[in-house]
Coordinates of C-alpha atoms in Angstrom, one line a residue:
X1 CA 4.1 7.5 -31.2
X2 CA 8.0 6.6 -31.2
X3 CA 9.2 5.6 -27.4
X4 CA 12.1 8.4 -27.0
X5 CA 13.1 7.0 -23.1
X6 CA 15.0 4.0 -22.6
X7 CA 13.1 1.0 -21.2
X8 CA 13.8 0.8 -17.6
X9 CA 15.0 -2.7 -17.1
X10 CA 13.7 -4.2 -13.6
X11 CA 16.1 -7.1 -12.7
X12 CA 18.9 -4.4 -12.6
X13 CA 22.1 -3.9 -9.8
X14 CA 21.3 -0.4 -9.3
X15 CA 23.2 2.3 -6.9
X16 CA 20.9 4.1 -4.0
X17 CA 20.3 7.2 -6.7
X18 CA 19.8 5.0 -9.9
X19 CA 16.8 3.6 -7.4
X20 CA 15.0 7.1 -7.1
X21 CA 15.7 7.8 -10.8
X22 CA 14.4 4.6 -12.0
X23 CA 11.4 4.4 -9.8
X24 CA 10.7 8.4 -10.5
X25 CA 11.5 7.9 -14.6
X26 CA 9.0 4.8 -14.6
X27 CA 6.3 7.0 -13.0
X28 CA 7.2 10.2 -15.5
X29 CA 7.4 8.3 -18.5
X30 CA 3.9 6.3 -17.4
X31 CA 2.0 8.5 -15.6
X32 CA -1.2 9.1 -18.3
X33 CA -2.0 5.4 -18.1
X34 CA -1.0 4.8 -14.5
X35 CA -3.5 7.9 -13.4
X36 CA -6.1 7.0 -15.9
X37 CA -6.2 3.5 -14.6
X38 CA -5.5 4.2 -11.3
X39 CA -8.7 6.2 -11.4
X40 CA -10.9 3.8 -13.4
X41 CA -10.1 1.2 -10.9
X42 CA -9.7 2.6 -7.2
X43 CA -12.2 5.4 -7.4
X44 CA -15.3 3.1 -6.7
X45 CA -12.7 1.3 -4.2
X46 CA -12.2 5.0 -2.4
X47 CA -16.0 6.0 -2.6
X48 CA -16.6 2.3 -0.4
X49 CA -13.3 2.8 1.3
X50 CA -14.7 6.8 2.1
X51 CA -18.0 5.1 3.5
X52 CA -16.5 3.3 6.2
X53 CA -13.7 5.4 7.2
X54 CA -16.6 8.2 7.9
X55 CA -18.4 5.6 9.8
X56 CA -15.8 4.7 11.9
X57 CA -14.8 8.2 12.5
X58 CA -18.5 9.0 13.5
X59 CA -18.6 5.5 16.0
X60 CA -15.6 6.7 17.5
X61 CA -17.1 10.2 18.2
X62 CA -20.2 8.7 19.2
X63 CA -18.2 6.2 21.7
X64 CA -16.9 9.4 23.3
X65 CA -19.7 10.9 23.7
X66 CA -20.9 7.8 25.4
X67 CA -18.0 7.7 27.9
X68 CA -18.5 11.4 28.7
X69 CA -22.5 10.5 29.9
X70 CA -21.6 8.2 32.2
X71 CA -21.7 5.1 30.2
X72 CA -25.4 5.8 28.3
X73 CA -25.8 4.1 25.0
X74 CA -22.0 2.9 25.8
X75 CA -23.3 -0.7 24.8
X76 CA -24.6 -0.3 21.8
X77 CA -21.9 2.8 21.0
X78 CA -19.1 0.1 21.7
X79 CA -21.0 -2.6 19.3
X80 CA -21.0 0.0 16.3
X81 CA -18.2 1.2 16.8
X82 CA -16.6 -1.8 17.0
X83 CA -18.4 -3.3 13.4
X84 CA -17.0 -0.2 12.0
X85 CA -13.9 -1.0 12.6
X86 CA -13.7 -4.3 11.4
X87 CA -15.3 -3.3 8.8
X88 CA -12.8 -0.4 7.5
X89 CA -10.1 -2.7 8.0
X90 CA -11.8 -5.4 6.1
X91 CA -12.4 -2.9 3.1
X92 CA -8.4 -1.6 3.6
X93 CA -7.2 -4.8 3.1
X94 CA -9.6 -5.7 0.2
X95 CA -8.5 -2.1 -1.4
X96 CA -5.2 -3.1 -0.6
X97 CA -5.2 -6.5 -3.1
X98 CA -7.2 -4.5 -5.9
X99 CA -4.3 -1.4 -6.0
X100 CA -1.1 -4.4 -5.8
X101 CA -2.6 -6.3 -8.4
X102 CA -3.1 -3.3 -10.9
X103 CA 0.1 -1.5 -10.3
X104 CA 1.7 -5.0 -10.8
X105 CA -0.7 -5.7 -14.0
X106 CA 0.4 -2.4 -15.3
X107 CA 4.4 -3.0 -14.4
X108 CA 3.8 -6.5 -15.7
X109 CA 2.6 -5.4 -19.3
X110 CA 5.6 -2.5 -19.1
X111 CA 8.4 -5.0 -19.4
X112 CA 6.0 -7.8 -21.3
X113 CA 5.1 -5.3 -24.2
X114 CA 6.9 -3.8 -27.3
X115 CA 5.1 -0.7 -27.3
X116 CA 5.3 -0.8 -23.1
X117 CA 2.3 0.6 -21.5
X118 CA 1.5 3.1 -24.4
X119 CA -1.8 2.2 -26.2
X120 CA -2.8 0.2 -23.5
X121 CA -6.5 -0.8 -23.0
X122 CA -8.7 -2.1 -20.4
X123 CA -9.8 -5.3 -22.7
X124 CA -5.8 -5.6 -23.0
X125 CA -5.3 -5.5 -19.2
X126 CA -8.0 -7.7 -17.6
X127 CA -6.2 -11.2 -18.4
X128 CA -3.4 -9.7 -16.4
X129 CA -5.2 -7.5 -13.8
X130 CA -7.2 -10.8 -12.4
X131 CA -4.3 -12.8 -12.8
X132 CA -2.6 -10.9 -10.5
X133 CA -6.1 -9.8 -8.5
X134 CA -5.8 -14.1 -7.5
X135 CA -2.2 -13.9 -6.0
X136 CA -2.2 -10.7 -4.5
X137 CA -5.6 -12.0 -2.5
X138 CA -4.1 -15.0 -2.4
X139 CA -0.6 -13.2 -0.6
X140 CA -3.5 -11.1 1.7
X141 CA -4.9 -14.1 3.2
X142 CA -1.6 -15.3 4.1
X143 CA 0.2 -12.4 5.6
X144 CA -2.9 -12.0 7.9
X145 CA -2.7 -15.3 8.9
X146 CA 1.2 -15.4 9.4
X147 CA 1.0 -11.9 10.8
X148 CA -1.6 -12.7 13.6
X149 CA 0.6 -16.1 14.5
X150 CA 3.7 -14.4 14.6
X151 CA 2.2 -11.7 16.7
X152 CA 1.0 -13.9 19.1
X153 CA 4.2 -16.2 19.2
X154 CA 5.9 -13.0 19.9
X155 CA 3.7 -12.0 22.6
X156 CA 4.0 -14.9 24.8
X157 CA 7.5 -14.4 26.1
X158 CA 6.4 -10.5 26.4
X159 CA 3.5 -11.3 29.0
X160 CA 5.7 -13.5 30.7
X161 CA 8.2 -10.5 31.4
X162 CA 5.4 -8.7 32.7
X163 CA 4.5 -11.7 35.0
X164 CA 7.2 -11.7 35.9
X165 CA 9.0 -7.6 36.6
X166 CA 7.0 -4.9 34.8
X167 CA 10.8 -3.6 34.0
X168 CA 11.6 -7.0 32.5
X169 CA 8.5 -6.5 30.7
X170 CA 9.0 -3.0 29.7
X171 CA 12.1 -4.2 28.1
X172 CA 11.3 -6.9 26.4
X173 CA 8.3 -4.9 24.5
X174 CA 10.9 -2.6 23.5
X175 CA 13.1 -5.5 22.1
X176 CA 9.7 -6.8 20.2
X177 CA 9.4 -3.1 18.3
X178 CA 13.2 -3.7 17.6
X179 CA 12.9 -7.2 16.5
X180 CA 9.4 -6.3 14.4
X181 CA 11.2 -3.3 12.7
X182 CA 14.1 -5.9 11.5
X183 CA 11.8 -8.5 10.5
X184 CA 8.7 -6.0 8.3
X185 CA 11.5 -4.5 6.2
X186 CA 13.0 -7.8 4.5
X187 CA 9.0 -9.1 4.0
X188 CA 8.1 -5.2 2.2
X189 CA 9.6 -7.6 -0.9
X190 CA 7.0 -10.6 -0.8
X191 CA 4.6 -8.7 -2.7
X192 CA 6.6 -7.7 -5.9
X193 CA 8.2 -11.4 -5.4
X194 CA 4.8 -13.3 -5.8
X195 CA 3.4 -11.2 -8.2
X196 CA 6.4 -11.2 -10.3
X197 CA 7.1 -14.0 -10.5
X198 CA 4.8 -16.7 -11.9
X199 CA 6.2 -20.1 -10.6
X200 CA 6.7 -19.3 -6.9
X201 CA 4.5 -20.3 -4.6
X202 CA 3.4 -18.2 -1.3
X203 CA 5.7 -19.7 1.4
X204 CA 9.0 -19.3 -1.0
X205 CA 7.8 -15.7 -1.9
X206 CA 8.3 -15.6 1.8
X207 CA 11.3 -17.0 2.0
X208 CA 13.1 -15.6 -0.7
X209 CA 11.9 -11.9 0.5
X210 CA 13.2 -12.7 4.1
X211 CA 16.6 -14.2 2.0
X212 CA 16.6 -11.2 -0.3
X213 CA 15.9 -8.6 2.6
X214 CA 18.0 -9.3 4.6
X215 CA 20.6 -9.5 2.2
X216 CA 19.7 -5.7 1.1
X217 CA 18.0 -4.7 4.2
X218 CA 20.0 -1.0 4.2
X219 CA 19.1 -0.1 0.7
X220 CA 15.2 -1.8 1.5
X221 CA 14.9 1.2 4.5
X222 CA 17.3 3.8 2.6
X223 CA 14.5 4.0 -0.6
X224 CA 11.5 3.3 1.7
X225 CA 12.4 6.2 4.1
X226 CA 13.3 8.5 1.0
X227 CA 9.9 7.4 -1.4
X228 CA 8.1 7.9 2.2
X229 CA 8.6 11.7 2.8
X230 CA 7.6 12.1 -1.1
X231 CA 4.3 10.0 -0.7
X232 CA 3.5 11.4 2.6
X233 CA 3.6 15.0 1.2
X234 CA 0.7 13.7 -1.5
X235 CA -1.4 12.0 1.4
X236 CA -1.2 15.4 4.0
X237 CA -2.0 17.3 0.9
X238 CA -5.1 14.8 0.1
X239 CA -6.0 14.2 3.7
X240 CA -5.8 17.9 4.8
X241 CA -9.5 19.6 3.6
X242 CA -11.0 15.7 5.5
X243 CA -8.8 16.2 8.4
X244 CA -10.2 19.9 9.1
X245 CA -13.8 19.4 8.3
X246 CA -13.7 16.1 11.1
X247 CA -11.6 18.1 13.5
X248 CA -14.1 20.6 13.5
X249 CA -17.1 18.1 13.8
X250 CA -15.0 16.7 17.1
X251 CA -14.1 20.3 18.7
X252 CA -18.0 21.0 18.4
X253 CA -19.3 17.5 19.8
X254 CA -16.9 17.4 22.3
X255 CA -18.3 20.7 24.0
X256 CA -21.9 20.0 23.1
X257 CA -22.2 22.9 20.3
X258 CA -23.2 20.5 17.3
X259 CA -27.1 20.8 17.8
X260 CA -28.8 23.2 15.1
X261 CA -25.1 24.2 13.7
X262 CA -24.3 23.8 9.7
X263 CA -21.4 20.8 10.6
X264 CA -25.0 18.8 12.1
X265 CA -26.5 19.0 8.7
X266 CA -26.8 16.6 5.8
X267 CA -24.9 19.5 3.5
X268 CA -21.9 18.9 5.7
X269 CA -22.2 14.7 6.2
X270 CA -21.6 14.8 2.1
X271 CA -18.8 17.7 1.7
X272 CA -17.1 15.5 4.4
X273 CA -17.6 12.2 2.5
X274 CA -16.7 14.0 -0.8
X275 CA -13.2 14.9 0.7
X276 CA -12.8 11.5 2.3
X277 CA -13.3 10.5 -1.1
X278 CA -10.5 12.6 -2.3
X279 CA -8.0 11.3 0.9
X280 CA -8.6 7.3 -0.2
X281 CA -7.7 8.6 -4.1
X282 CA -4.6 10.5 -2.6
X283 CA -3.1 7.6 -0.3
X284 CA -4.1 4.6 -3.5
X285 CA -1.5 7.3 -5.5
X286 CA 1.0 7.4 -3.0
X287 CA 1.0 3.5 -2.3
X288 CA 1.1 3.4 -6.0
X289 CA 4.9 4.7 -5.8
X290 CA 5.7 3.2 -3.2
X291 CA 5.1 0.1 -4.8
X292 CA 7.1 0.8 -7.8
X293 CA 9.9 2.1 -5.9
X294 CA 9.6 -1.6 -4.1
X295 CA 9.5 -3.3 -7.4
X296 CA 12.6 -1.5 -8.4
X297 CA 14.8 -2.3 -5.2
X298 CA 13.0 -6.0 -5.3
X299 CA 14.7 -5.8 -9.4
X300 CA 17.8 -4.9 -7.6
X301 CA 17.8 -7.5 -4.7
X302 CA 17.4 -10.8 -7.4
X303 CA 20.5 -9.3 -9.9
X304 CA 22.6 -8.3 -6.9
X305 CA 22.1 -11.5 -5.1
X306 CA 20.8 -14.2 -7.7
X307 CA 22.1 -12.4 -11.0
X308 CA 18.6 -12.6 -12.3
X309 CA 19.0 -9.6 -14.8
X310 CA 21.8 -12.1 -16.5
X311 CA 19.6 -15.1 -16.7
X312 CA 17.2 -12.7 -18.1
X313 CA 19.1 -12.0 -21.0
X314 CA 20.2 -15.4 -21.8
X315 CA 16.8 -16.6 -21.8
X316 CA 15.6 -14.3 -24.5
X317 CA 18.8 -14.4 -26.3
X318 CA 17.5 -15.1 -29.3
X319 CA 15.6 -12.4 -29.6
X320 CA 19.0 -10.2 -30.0
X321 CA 20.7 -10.3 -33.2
X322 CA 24.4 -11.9 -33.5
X323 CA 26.4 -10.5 -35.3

């Protein structure tokens, strides 16, 4: 079938609105592969993901419960509950690596391709998908590991303050949200950076998304705010029919009505795994725009700043004809 759109070209200056357009067009003119894949892939990633997000929901109900009877079965209700939650943010992470690397496989192939993403098969995509599985683990492992040391270099001077004056303290926690919100919106463009682009290693992915950031840190927050209240419309809608059916299951164990009632039975435990099921499928697809709308203000950032959409074309000049 004949591609009617223009290709959307990602190392591209772009103005705030050609952003949204770009990252919206991409998604319209993509979305039967993108769904179909996103699907194929993350579906048995949300029915693990489902498992432990009900678990820990449970633990923390159970821990409550605990609390509320003067401490019995608190031990082993802290232990489980405590497993649970390493473990769903374990799998969140892990979840996290698998969507990244197939929305970059997929965006990847898109500007690779002739024929873009139409046609595409899975045979066609698995070179590229575990390619880009390998660096977005890789980029995991390191943004934990930086993440925890900068979170604990940061802390330092914080319990100091508190040693110190609790007002000092007080303050100085308030200057660490300020100083975390600067800092987390320049390194939102390590991920399309590393995957991206092949020859960079971790550390200058880092750099050049804290150089690139900073450099379009306005238009970073302006798209990111913007893609947000669009994505978090998809992930209330998705979450809701979860949200009620374990709000429910909470009113009823906190006030000791559970026993013999249908939200005690086995029926119940499934619908509300089925649902959570549906939630994890609903927040992969909004993380899957808000990736794309990052790969298109990361496109932005290297022709605004490095005038990489230029070296682009002179590198495959030859594929032009001259006339």
């Amino acid at each position: 079938m004949q591609i009617l759109l223009p290709k959307i070209e990602i190392y591209r200056t772009r103005t705030f609105s050609d952003k949204l357009t770009d990252t919206f067009n991409f998604i319209r003119e993509n979305w039967r592969p993108l769904l179909k894949y996103l699907i194929y892939v993350m579906l048995p990633v949300s029915i693990i993901m489902a498992f432990f997000v009900n678990h820990f929901w449970n633990g923390y109900l159970s821990l409550i419960m605990a609390l509320e009877n003067l401490g019995s079965g608190l031990d082993f209700n802290t232990l489980s509950f405590g497993l649970s939650t390493l473990g769903a943010v374990v799998v969140s992470l892990a979840s996290y690596v698998v969507l990244a690397a197939l929305v970059f496989c997929m965006i990847r192939l898109y500007d690779k391709r002739p024929q873009r993403l139409q046609d595409l098969t899975f045979d066609e995509m698995k070179p590229e998908l575990f390619y880009c599985m390998k660096r977005s683990a890789v980029l995991m492992v390191m943004s934990v590991l930086l993440g925890i040391a900068a979170v604990l270099v940061l802390l330092i001077p914080v319990g100091l303050m508190f040693w110190i004056s609790k007002v000092l303290g007080f303050l100085s926690l308030v200057l660490l949200y300020a100083v975390l919100i600067v800092l987390i919106i320049p390194v939102t463009l390590v991920t399309p950076i590393y995957l991206m682009e092949d020859r960079i290693g971790v550390i200058p992915a880092f750099a050049k998304a804290f150089r690139l950031g900073f450099a379009t840190w306005g238009g970073i927050f302006a798209v990111m705010f913007v893609v947000g209240i669009v994505t978090s419309v998809i992930e209330t809608f998705t979450m809701m029919p979860w949200y009620l059916l374990s709000m429910i299951k909470m009113v009823l164990t906190m006030s000791n009505d559970l026993e013999g009632t249908f939200f005690n039975t086995f029926i119940f435990t499934f619908i509300q795994y089925i649902t959570c099921i549906f939630q994890c499928v609903g927040y992969f697809l909004a993380e899957m725009i808000t990736v794309v709308a990052l790969t298109i203000q990361y496109g932005h950032a290297c022709d605004k700043i490095d005038g990489a959409g230029v070296a682009q074309k002179i590198d495959h000049f030859e594929e032009f004809d001259n006339f």
